[in-house]
């Protein structure tokens, strides 16, 4: 079992920055592709970014590419999402998720793939 705990959400003005953290339990953090998703009111949960078991392998949704950066620290069992140049449309509940995969799996871009989820943290961007 994996427990994920997110932190770092809050209220920020458009153009500002926020850094989300997700701490995972256990000693097998490196066996997971780690993703961030978000869900705005009335919308489906959407993919934001993934950091794969090889930390150099990342992928971003077009809507956040160039503004958000995902990273991971396997020694700390933590994945981060640095969000810069925030826009009101970034407002959502952000979820951390873990996908147990074989090495070099290049997917983990869909909600249905993930095995464990955090509780979510609210990010609100005001104009």
Coordinates of N, CA, C and O in Angstrom, one line a residue:
X1 N 0.8 -1.2 0.0 CA 0.0 0.0 0.0 C 0.9 1.2 0.0 O 1.9 1.3 0.6
X2 N 0.4 2.3 -0.7 CA 1.1 3.5 -0.8 C 0.2 4.6 -0.3 O -1.0 4.7 -0.8
X3 N 0.7 5.5 0.6 CA -0.1 6.6 1.0 C 0.6 7.9 0.5 O 1.8 8.0 0.6
X4 N -0.2 8.8 -0.1 CA 0.3 10.0 -0.7 C -0.3 11.2 0.0 O -1.5 11.2 0.2
X5 N 0.5 12.1 0.4 CA 0.1 13.3 1.1 C 0.6 14.5 0.4 O 1.8 14.7 0.3
X6 N -0.3 15.3 -0.1 CA 0.0 16.5 -0.8 C 0.0 17.7 0.1 O -0.7 17.8 1.1
X7 N 0.8 18.7 -0.3 CA 0.8 20.0 0.4 C 1.3 21.1 -0.6 O 1.8 20.8 -1.6
X8 N 1.1 22.3 -0.2 CA 1.6 23.5 -0.9 C 0.5 24.2 -1.7 O 0.8 25.3 -2.3
X9 N -0.7 23.8 -1.7 CA -1.8 24.5 -2.4 C -2.1 25.8 -1.7 O -1.7 26.0 -0.5
X10 N -2.9 26.6 -2.4 CA -3.3 27.9 -1.8 C -3.8 28.8 -2.8 O -4.1 28.5 -3.9
X11 N -3.9 30.1 -2.4 CA -4.3 31.2 -3.2 C -3.2 32.0 -3.7 O -2.3 32.4 -2.9
X12 N -3.2 32.3 -5.0 CA -2.1 33.0 -5.6 C -2.7 33.9 -6.7 O -3.7 33.6 -7.4
X13 N -2.1 35.1 -6.9 CA -2.5 35.9 -8.0 C -2.0 35.4 -9.4 O -0.9 34.8 -9.4
X14 N -2.7 35.8 -10.4 CA -2.2 35.4 -11.8 C -0.8 35.9 -12.0 O -0.5 37.1 -11.6
X15 N 0.0 35.1 -12.6 CA 1.4 35.4 -12.8 C 2.3 35.0 -11.7 O 3.5 35.0 -11.9
X16 N 1.7 34.6 -10.6 CA 2.5 34.1 -9.5 C 3.0 32.7 -9.6 O 2.7 32.0 -10.6
X17 N 3.6 32.2 -8.5 CA 4.1 30.8 -8.5 C 3.7 30.1 -7.2 O 3.4 30.7 -6.2
X18 N 3.7 28.8 -7.4 CA 3.3 27.9 -6.3 C 4.1 26.6 -6.5 O 4.3 26.2 -7.6
X19 N 4.5 26.0 -5.4 CA 5.2 24.7 -5.4 C 4.4 23.7 -4.6 O 4.2 23.8 -3.4
X20 N 4.0 22.6 -5.3 CA 3.3 21.6 -4.6 C 4.2 20.4 -4.3 O 5.2 20.2 -5.1
X21 N 4.0 19.8 -3.2 CA 4.8 18.6 -2.8 C 3.9 17.4 -2.5 O 2.7 17.6 -2.1
X22 N 4.4 16.3 -2.8 CA 3.7 15.0 -2.5 C 4.6 14.1 -1.9 O 5.6 13.6 -2.5
X23 N 4.4 13.7 -0.6 CA 5.2 12.8 0.1 C 4.6 11.4 0.1 O 3.4 11.3 0.4
X24 N 5.3 10.4 -0.3 CA 4.8 9.0 -0.4 C 5.4 8.2 0.7 O 6.6 8.3 1.1
X25 N 4.6 7.2 1.2 CA 5.0 6.2 2.2 C 5.8 5.1 1.5 O 5.8 5.0 0.3
X26 N 6.5 4.3 2.3 CA 7.1 3.1 1.8 C 8.6 3.4 1.4 O 9.1 4.5 1.4
X27 N 9.2 2.3 0.9 CA 10.6 2.3 0.5 C 10.8 2.0 -0.9 O 11.9 1.8 -1.4
X28 N 9.7 1.9 -1.7 CA 9.8 1.5 -3.1 C 9.3 2.7 -4.0 O 8.8 2.4 -5.1
X29 N 9.6 3.9 -3.6 CA 9.2 5.0 -4.3 C 9.7 5.0 -5.8 O 9.0 5.4 -6.7
X30 N 10.9 4.5 -5.9 CA 11.5 4.5 -7.2 C 10.9 3.5 -8.2 O 11.2 3.5 -9.4
X31 N 10.0 2.7 -7.7 CA 9.2 1.7 -8.6 C 8.0 2.4 -9.3 O 7.3 1.7 -10.0
X32 N 7.7 3.6 -9.0 CA 6.5 4.2 -9.5 C 6.8 5.4 -10.4 O 7.7 6.2 -10.2
X33 N 6.0 5.5 -11.4 CA 5.9 6.7 -12.2 C 5.0 7.6 -11.3 O 3.9 7.2 -10.9
X34 N 5.4 8.8 -11.1 CA 4.6 9.8 -10.3 C 4.0 10.9 -11.2 O 4.7 11.5 -11.9
X35 N 2.7 11.1 -11.0 CA 2.0 12.0 -11.8 C 1.2 13.1 -11.0 O 0.9 12.9 -9.8
X36 N 1.0 14.2 -11.7 CA 0.1 15.2 -11.1 C -1.1 15.3 -12.1 O -0.9 15.4 -13.3
X37 N -2.3 15.4 -11.5 CA -3.5 15.6 -12.2 C -4.2 16.8 -11.5 O -3.9 17.2 -10.4
X38 N -5.2 17.3 -12.2 CA -6.0 18.4 -11.6 C -7.5 18.2 -12.1 O -7.8 17.7 -13.1
X39 N -8.4 18.8 -11.2 CA -9.8 18.7 -11.5 C -10.4 20.0 -11.1 O -10.4 20.4 -10.0
X40 N -11.0 20.7 -12.1 CA -11.7 21.9 -11.8 C -13.2 21.6 -11.7 O -13.7 20.5 -12.1
X41 N -14.0 22.4 -11.0 CA -15.4 22.2 -10.8 C -16.1 21.9 -12.1 O -15.9 22.7 -13.1
X42 N -16.9 20.9 -12.2 CA -17.6 20.6 -13.4 C -16.9 19.9 -14.5 O -17.4 19.7 -15.6
X43 N -15.6 19.7 -14.3 CA -14.8 19.1 -15.3 C -14.2 17.7 -14.9 O -14.1 17.4 -13.7
X44 N -13.8 17.0 -15.9 CA -13.1 15.7 -15.6 C -11.7 15.9 -15.1 O -11.1 17.0 -15.4
X45 N -11.2 15.0 -14.4 CA -9.8 15.0 -13.9 C -8.9 15.0 -15.2 O -9.1 14.1 -16.0
X46 N -7.9 15.8 -15.2 CA -7.1 15.9 -16.4 C -5.6 15.7 -16.0 O -5.2 16.2 -14.9
X47 N -4.8 15.2 -16.9 CA -3.4 15.0 -16.7 C -2.7 16.3 -16.8 O -3.0 17.2 -17.6
X48 N -1.7 16.4 -15.9 CA -0.9 17.6 -15.8 C 0.6 17.3 -16.2 O 1.2 17.9 -17.1
X49 N 1.2 16.4 -15.5 CA 2.6 16.1 -15.7 C 2.9 14.7 -15.1 O 2.2 14.2 -14.2
X50 N 4.0 14.1 -15.6 CA 4.4 12.8 -15.0 C 6.0 12.9 -14.9 O 6.6 13.4 -15.8
X51 N 6.5 12.3 -13.8 CA 7.9 12.1 -13.7 C 8.0 10.6 -13.5 O 7.5 10.0 -12.6
X52 N 8.7 10.0 -14.5 CA 8.8 8.5 -14.5 C 9.9 8.0 -13.6 O 10.7 8.7 -13.0
X53 N 10.0 6.6 -13.6 CA 11.0 6.0 -12.7 C 12.4 6.5 -13.0 O 13.2 6.7 -12.1
X54 N 12.7 6.7 -14.3 CA 13.9 7.5 -14.7 C 13.5 9.0 -14.7 O 12.7 9.4 -15.5
X55 N 14.0 9.7 -13.7 CA 13.6 11.1 -13.5 C 13.8 12.0 -14.7 O 13.1 13.0 -14.8
X56 N 14.7 11.6 -15.6 CA 14.9 12.4 -16.8 C 13.7 12.3 -17.8 O 13.7 13.1 -18.7
X57 N 12.9 11.3 -17.6 CA 11.7 11.1 -18.4 C 10.5 11.8 -17.8 O 10.0 11.4 -16.8
X58 N 10.1 12.9 -18.5 CA 9.0 13.7 -18.0 C 8.1 14.0 -19.2 O 8.5 14.0 -20.3
X59 N 6.8 14.3 -18.9 CA 5.9 14.7 -19.9 C 4.9 15.6 -19.3 O 4.5 15.5 -18.2
X60 N 4.5 16.6 -20.1 CA 3.6 17.7 -19.7 C 2.4 17.8 -20.6 O 2.5 17.7 -21.8
X61 N 1.3 18.2 -20.0 CA 0.1 18.6 -20.8 C 0.5 19.9 -21.5 O 1.2 20.7 -21.0
X62 N -0.1 20.1 -22.7 CA 0.2 21.3 -23.5 C -0.1 22.5 -22.7 O 0.5 23.6 -22.9
X63 N -1.2 22.5 -21.9 CA -1.6 23.6 -21.2 C -0.7 24.2 -20.2 O -0.8 25.3 -19.8
X64 N 0.2 23.3 -19.7 CA 1.2 23.8 -18.7 C 2.6 23.7 -19.1 O 3.5 24.2 -18.4
X65 N 2.9 23.2 -20.3 CA 4.2 23.1 -20.8 C 4.9 24.5 -20.8 O 4.4 25.4 -21.3
X66 N 6.1 24.5 -20.3 CA 6.9 25.7 -20.3 C 6.6 26.6 -19.0 O 7.4 27.5 -18.7
X67 N 5.6 26.2 -18.3 CA 5.2 26.9 -17.0 C 5.4 26.1 -15.8 O 5.8 26.6 -14.7
X68 N 5.1 24.8 -15.9 CA 5.2 23.9 -14.8 C 6.4 23.0 -14.9 O 6.8 22.6 -16.1
X69 N 7.0 22.6 -13.8 CA 8.1 21.7 -13.8 C 7.9 20.6 -12.7 O 7.6 20.9 -11.6
X70 N 7.9 19.3 -13.2 CA 7.8 18.2 -12.2 C 9.2 17.7 -11.9 O 10.0 17.7 -12.8
X71 N 9.4 17.3 -10.7 CA 10.6 16.8 -10.3 C 10.4 15.8 -9.1 O 9.3 15.8 -8.5
X72 N 11.4 15.0 -8.9 CA 11.3 14.0 -7.8 C 12.6 13.8 -7.0 O 13.7 14.0 -7.6
X73 N 12.5 13.5 -5.8 CA 13.6 13.2 -4.9 C 13.4 11.9 -4.3 O 12.6 11.7 -3.4
X74 N 14.0 10.8 -4.9 CA 13.7 9.5 -4.5 C 14.2 9.2 -3.0 O 13.6 8.4 -2.3
X75 N 15.2 9.9 -2.6 CA 15.7 9.8 -1.3 C 14.7 10.3 -0.3 O 14.7 9.8 0.9
X76 N 13.9 11.2 -0.6 CA 12.9 11.8 0.2 C 11.5 11.2 0.0 O 10.5 11.7 0.6
X77 N 11.4 10.4 -1.0 CA 10.1 9.8 -1.4 C 9.1 10.9 -1.7 O 7.9 10.9 -1.3
X78 N 9.5 11.9 -2.4 CA 8.7 13.1 -2.7 C 8.8 13.5 -4.1 O 9.8 13.5 -4.8
X79 N 7.6 13.9 -4.6 CA 7.5 14.5 -6.0 C 7.0 15.9 -5.9 O 6.2 16.2 -5.0
X80 N 7.5 16.8 -6.7 CA 7.1 18.2 -6.7 C 6.5 18.7 -8.0 O 6.8 18.1 -9.0
X81 N 5.7 19.7 -7.9 CA 5.3 20.4 -9.0 C 5.5 21.9 -8.8 O 4.8 22.5 -8.0
X82 N 6.4 22.4 -9.5 CA 6.7 23.9 -9.5 C 5.8 24.5 -10.6 O 5.9 24.2 -11.8
X83 N 5.0 25.4 -10.1 CA 4.0 26.1 -11.0 C 4.4 27.6 -11.1 O 4.3 28.3 -10.1
X84 N 4.7 28.0 -12.3 CA 5.0 29.4 -12.5 C 4.1 30.0 -13.5 O 3.4 29.3 -14.2
X85 N 4.0 31.3 -13.6 CA 3.2 32.0 -14.5 C 1.7 31.5 -14.4 O 1.1 31.3 -15.5
X86 N 1.2 31.4 -13.2 CA -0.1 30.8 -13.1 C -1.2 31.7 -13.7 O -1.1 32.9 -13.7
X87 N -2.2 31.0 -14.2 CA -3.3 31.6 -14.8 C -4.6 31.2 -14.1 O -4.6 30.2 -13.4
X88 N -5.6 32.0 -14.2 CA -6.9 31.7 -13.5 C -7.4 30.3 -13.9 O -8.0 29.6 -13.1
X89 N -7.2 29.9 -15.2 CA -7.6 28.6 -15.6 C -6.8 27.4 -15.0 O -7.2 26.3 -15.2
X90 N -5.8 27.7 -14.3 CA -5.1 26.7 -13.6 C -5.8 26.3 -12.3 O -5.4 25.4 -11.6
X91 N -6.8 27.1 -11.9 CA -7.5 26.8 -10.7 C -8.2 25.5 -10.7 O -8.9 25.1 -11.6
X92 N -7.8 24.6 -9.7 CA -8.3 23.3 -9.6 C -7.9 22.6 -8.3 O -7.0 23.2 -7.6
X93 N -8.4 21.5 -8.1 CA -7.8 20.6 -7.0 C -6.7 19.8 -7.7 O -7.0 19.1 -8.7
X94 N -5.6 19.8 -7.2 CA -4.4 19.1 -7.8 C -4.2 17.8 -7.0 O -4.1 17.8 -5.7
X95 N -4.0 16.7 -7.7 CA -3.9 15.4 -7.1 C -2.5 14.8 -7.5 O -2.1 14.9 -8.7
X96 N -1.9 14.2 -6.6 CA -0.7 13.4 -6.8 C -1.1 12.0 -6.9 O -2.0 11.5 -6.3
X97 N -0.4 11.2 -7.8 CA -0.8 9.9 -8.1 C 0.5 9.0 -8.3 O 1.5 9.5 -8.9
X98 N 0.4 7.7 -8.0 CA 1.5 6.8 -8.2 C 1.1 5.7 -9.1 O 0.0 5.0 -8.8
X99 N 1.8 5.4 -10.1 CA 1.6 4.3 -11.0 C 2.7 3.3 -10.9 O 3.8 3.6 -11.3
X100 N 2.4 2.1 -10.4 CA 3.5 1.1 -10.3 C 3.7 0.5 -11.7 O 2.8 -0.1 -12.3
X101 N 4.9 0.6 -12.2 CA 5.2 0.2 -13.5 C 6.6 -0.5 -13.6 O 7.4 -0.5 -12.7
X102 N 6.8 -1.2 -14.7 CA 8.1 -1.7 -15.0 C 9.1 -0.6 -15.4 O 8.6 0.5 -15.8
X103 N 10.4 -0.8 -15.3 CA 11.3 0.2 -15.7 C 11.1 0.7 -17.1 O 10.8 -0.1 -18.0
X104 N 11.3 1.9 -17.4 CA 11.3 2.5 -18.7 C 9.9 2.6 -19.3 O 9.8 2.8 -20.5
X105 N 8.8 2.3 -18.5 CA 7.5 2.5 -19.1 C 7.2 4.0 -19.3 O 7.4 4.8 -18.4
X106 N 6.9 4.3 -20.6 CA 6.8 5.7 -21.0 C 5.4 6.2 -21.0 O 5.2 7.4 -21.5
X107 N 4.5 5.5 -20.4 CA 3.1 6.0 -20.4 C 2.8 6.8 -19.2 O 3.4 7.8 -18.9
X108 N 1.8 6.4 -18.4 CA 1.3 7.0 -17.2 C 0.8 8.5 -17.5 O 1.2 9.4 -16.9
X109 N 0.0 8.5 -18.5 CA -0.6 9.8 -18.9 C -2.1 9.9 -18.7 O -2.8 10.9 -19.0
X110 N -2.7 8.8 -18.2 CA -4.1 8.7 -18.0 C -4.5 8.3 -16.6 O -3.8 7.5 -15.9
X111 N -5.6 8.9 -16.2 CA -6.1 8.7 -14.8 C -6.2 7.2 -14.5 O -5.9 6.7 -13.4
X112 N -6.8 6.4 -15.4 CA -7.1 5.0 -15.2 C -5.8 4.2 -15.0 O -5.9 3.0 -14.5
X113 N -4.7 4.6 -15.3 CA -3.4 3.9 -15.2 C -2.9 3.8 -13.7 O -2.2 2.9 -13.4
X114 N -3.3 4.8 -12.9 CA -2.7 5.0 -11.6 C -3.3 4.2 -10.6 O -4.5 3.9 -10.5
X115 N -2.4 3.7 -9.6 CA -2.8 2.8 -8.6 C -3.2 3.5 -7.3 O -4.0 3.0 -6.5
X116 N -2.5 4.6 -7.0 CA -2.7 5.3 -5.7 C -2.9 6.8 -6.0 O -2.2 7.3 -6.9
X117 N -3.7 7.4 -5.1 CA -4.0 8.8 -5.2 C -3.9 9.5 -3.9 O -4.2 8.9 -2.8
X118 N -3.5 10.7 -3.9 CA -3.5 11.6 -2.8 C -4.9 12.2 -2.6 O -5.8 12.0 -3.4
X119 N -5.0 13.0 -1.5 CA -6.3 13.5 -1.2 C -6.6 14.8 -2.0 O -7.8 15.2 -2.0
X120 N -5.6 15.4 -2.6 CA -5.8 16.6 -3.4 C -5.5 17.8 -2.6 O -5.7 17.9 -1.3
X121 N -5.1 18.8 -3.2 CA -4.8 20.1 -2.6 C -5.3 21.2 -3.5 O -5.1 21.2 -4.8
X122 N -6.0 22.2 -3.0 CA -6.7 23.2 -3.8 C -5.7 24.3 -4.2 O -4.9 24.8 -3.4
X123 N -5.7 24.6 -5.5 CA -5.0 25.7 -6.0 C -5.9 26.7 -6.6 O -6.7 26.4 -7.5
X124 N -5.9 27.9 -6.1 CA -6.8 29.0 -6.7 C -6.0 30.1 -7.2 O -5.1 30.7 -6.4
X125 N -6.2 30.5 -8.4 CA -5.4 31.6 -9.0 C -6.4 32.7 -9.3 O -7.4 32.5 -10.1
X126 N -6.2 33.8 -8.7 CA -7.1 35.0 -8.9 C -6.6 35.9 -9.9 O -5.4 36.0 -10.2
X127 N -7.5 36.6 -10.6 CA -7.1 37.6 -11.6 C -7.1 39.0 -11.1 O -6.5 39.9 -11.7

